[in-house]
């Protein structure tokens, strides 16, 4: 694990709200190797977005990182001063957001929004301001071509609203990748898109990942996407990691009842007769949760000892699971 | 925005302007008293002369012909004679206009300069002491009756402290040869610092009185839209790009947040025109507003009608420019 | 069919009432707004009960009391707590009677304007077509006039007086609720329960009055309170300019104007009526702000 690009240890991120302390992320640990694509799966409210907002240093008041460590390329990010954090963001760690329509500033052209990242970070730009702008504009054009915007030259000075949904998403990816980051955090990159365009965007990310040799974190609630594109997967539930491991193994033989439930709730073309079973119940409120299995109330296999503190345990082949009775009901029926 | 769309918008003004002139004309029809009798006052003349006058003024025509005459006259700024001033109505209005324009512009600048930073800071530091002060101040700002607030300012700053003049525009008026007729500008252009200072001192209190309600409204609008914008995804995305705080605030937040502010400001500039009747009366400001108020008491109806039409046309044009400005600032809106 | 219509009508109303009630509860929990609501109601009481609570006849002049200072100042008299004006009339009594003018005009103008504006806005927004075109054009044209100048021009033609002021202000005031209601109606008329009522054959006036109207009450209430504050200032401004109610009737704006020439020495003549305007208008504005906060779904989280 020495070549890990990102290593999160026991991260705890809380929000001090009027109704009490909300622990959105509770003891999350994960690591990501160079060039690896890691899928992070969970329902909304599972803490997956807050985990990576913590990595980006973008947890807003009243939220704060209560404890834990985020190590990026050997550097500790928790407690990093804002100035150095800023130099990191957009340059070494980049992020794309769910919906490009709202993530792009409607008031500026796309070239403007790409160029500003380059001007903020790219040290290879030289000469006068004007010369720098010209070079940055050239790079912006190359980025738009890289993400596959047709006739990019003519579209540089268009506004975001003049692009179609899929093209906008590409523009956002171009902005995120402008400085050739080492790590891309893609937060629900396909949720806002039509099914046909989803695959194109994911292929694009995979393609660029190979070209630039960067690591990718794919935040999603769609296990199908993970199965297709990710080397490893982390399943989150109610602020905790409940299962992780190589994607193929986790999907073939899910150990945690929540992962099993997630898999059962996906419709399959290959087996239309199989009934889709939604997981009953909802994610618990994250205020003052007791130290017990958080999935207990929704679990069909809950037992008395689930009320104890449940830790992650190894279950072979680089896999871990947070369950005292893992594997039962196996993956055979999935 | 394309030229075609601009012209289309411009054409849409025509029915509104036409409607406005119809209303002013109808007001004129229902004005009490016979215009000829009012014009003649105490003079006794023969009936023939009176009829000749009536014919001259077009009063013997049927209403629709009178309206077209009124309209074509208005287009050439011919609003008849102000018997009270013994001058053409438009000349009287034009002579009072610079004072009103100067005061309105000053109030507009005051309102913008106060409200934009205050609204932005209040939003950025939401729930802070500054935010609360801004909220309470703007609440008072829209609740203060201008005529009373002006009097209080005069009592305190002019009468008690002797810091500023009690009323009037400036003592140097006749001494600075006019260029733009705006004293602040002319005195600077002529290099007359003393006159500039004098004009400025006369302007301060009326400007605050006139500009305060607008400043309050704009502070609220700016604060609300800034709060809205700061919660947008593109601000988070800009942060994720590693841009500096100032850059995010000024480039990404402010430009979008100011769209409603600028629009409301342009519309509220029209309200400044309405408010200057009161403020000019309180401060003895020799502008159009005071002229209108004076004209009511001497029943100078032609002047009132011309002024109402003038105010309305200006107001419609301001709203038109607010629209255009909104479109220019906001590339998403297609006309 | 009538029973079905009746049923959907009730369902729509009941649903909106709960929302309206919820909003009202939220409003009631805002202590600041409630405090200022009581101040506003205090002014209303003052206006209604003026003859009972005013210590003197507001028109009772006595030159011996001319420019009598407030009670706590030297030469003051506690039977004239806020002093007397240039004609020796009791300022407190004149302020109490003056509230009648402000509140009567404020309430009447808003009542008339809201009724007309709501009906016109509903018609324009729901019926669309030529009705909408005519109403919207009229609104555009009236919006072309700055408020005060329009009122002043009308009063210059008709002469001052209580009734003329109400008319002069209401002529333009209805435009504001009309625009709000038209917009809300446009947004509401596509909503499911309206569609459902239409599908079941409810008449157009039924849909407008029973389905849409209850659902747009909240914005109408917010607009009418904030506009009432504005109308009260406008009336005071007209009175200040000498175009309001005529002497000897007391109004706050004209009291400020009368006291103007004495402001250097006898400051109390202008100060107290001005304070009364400020306090009433401020109270209504705070109440309106509280309503807006309670009604705005963005504040509900």
Tab-separated table of C-alpha atoms in Angstrom, chain B residues 23-33 295-296 299-306 308, chain C residues 149-160 164 168 243:
chain	number	residue	atom	x	y	z
B	23	UNK	CA	-54.086	58.908	-19.692
B	24	UNK	CA	-52.364	62.280	-19.422
B	25	UNK	CA	-54.630	63.649	-22.140
B	26	UNK	CA	-57.746	62.357	-20.399
B	27	UNK	CA	-56.569	63.984	-17.179
B	28	UNK	CA	-56.266	67.200	-19.147
B	29	UNK	CA	-59.822	66.865	-20.491
B	30	UNK	CA	-61.166	66.518	-16.985
B	31	UNK	CA	-59.178	69.385	-15.595
B	32	UNK	CA	-61.565	71.763	-13.867
B	33	UNK	CA	-61.982	75.229	-15.274
B	295	UNK	CA	-47.670	74.614	-9.851
B	296	UNK	CA	-50.498	72.765	-8.134
B	299	UNK	CA	-53.278	75.837	-10.857
B	300	UNK	CA	-50.653	75.819	-13.565
B	301	UNK	CA	-52.232	72.801	-15.240
B	302	UNK	CA	-50.323	72.769	-18.550
B	303	UNK	CA	-47.101	72.537	-16.616
B	304	UNK	CA	-48.369	69.730	-14.390
B	305	UNK	CA	-49.501	67.741	-17.403
B	306	UNK	CA	-46.227	68.210	-19.222
B	308	UNK	CA	-46.433	64.104	-15.556
C	149	UNK	CA	-46.633	62.084	-9.360
C	150	UNK	CA	-49.655	60.123	-10.562
C	151	UNK	CA	-51.464	60.704	-7.281
C	152	UNK	CA	-50.457	64.361	-7.233
C	153	UNK	CA	-51.681	64.873	-10.789
C	154	UNK	CA	-55.028	63.284	-9.952
C	155	UNK	CA	-55.404	65.353	-6.820
C	156	UNK	CA	-54.441	68.483	-8.730
C	157	UNK	CA	-57.415	67.744	-10.987
C	158	UNK	CA	-59.927	66.603	-8.398
C	159	UNK	CA	-58.855	68.682	-5.432
C	160	UNK	CA	-57.756	67.332	-2.061
C	164	UNK	CA	-60.058	61.896	-3.544
C	168	UNK	CA	-55.882	58.818	-6.328
C	243	UNK	CA	-52.500	67.884	-0.893
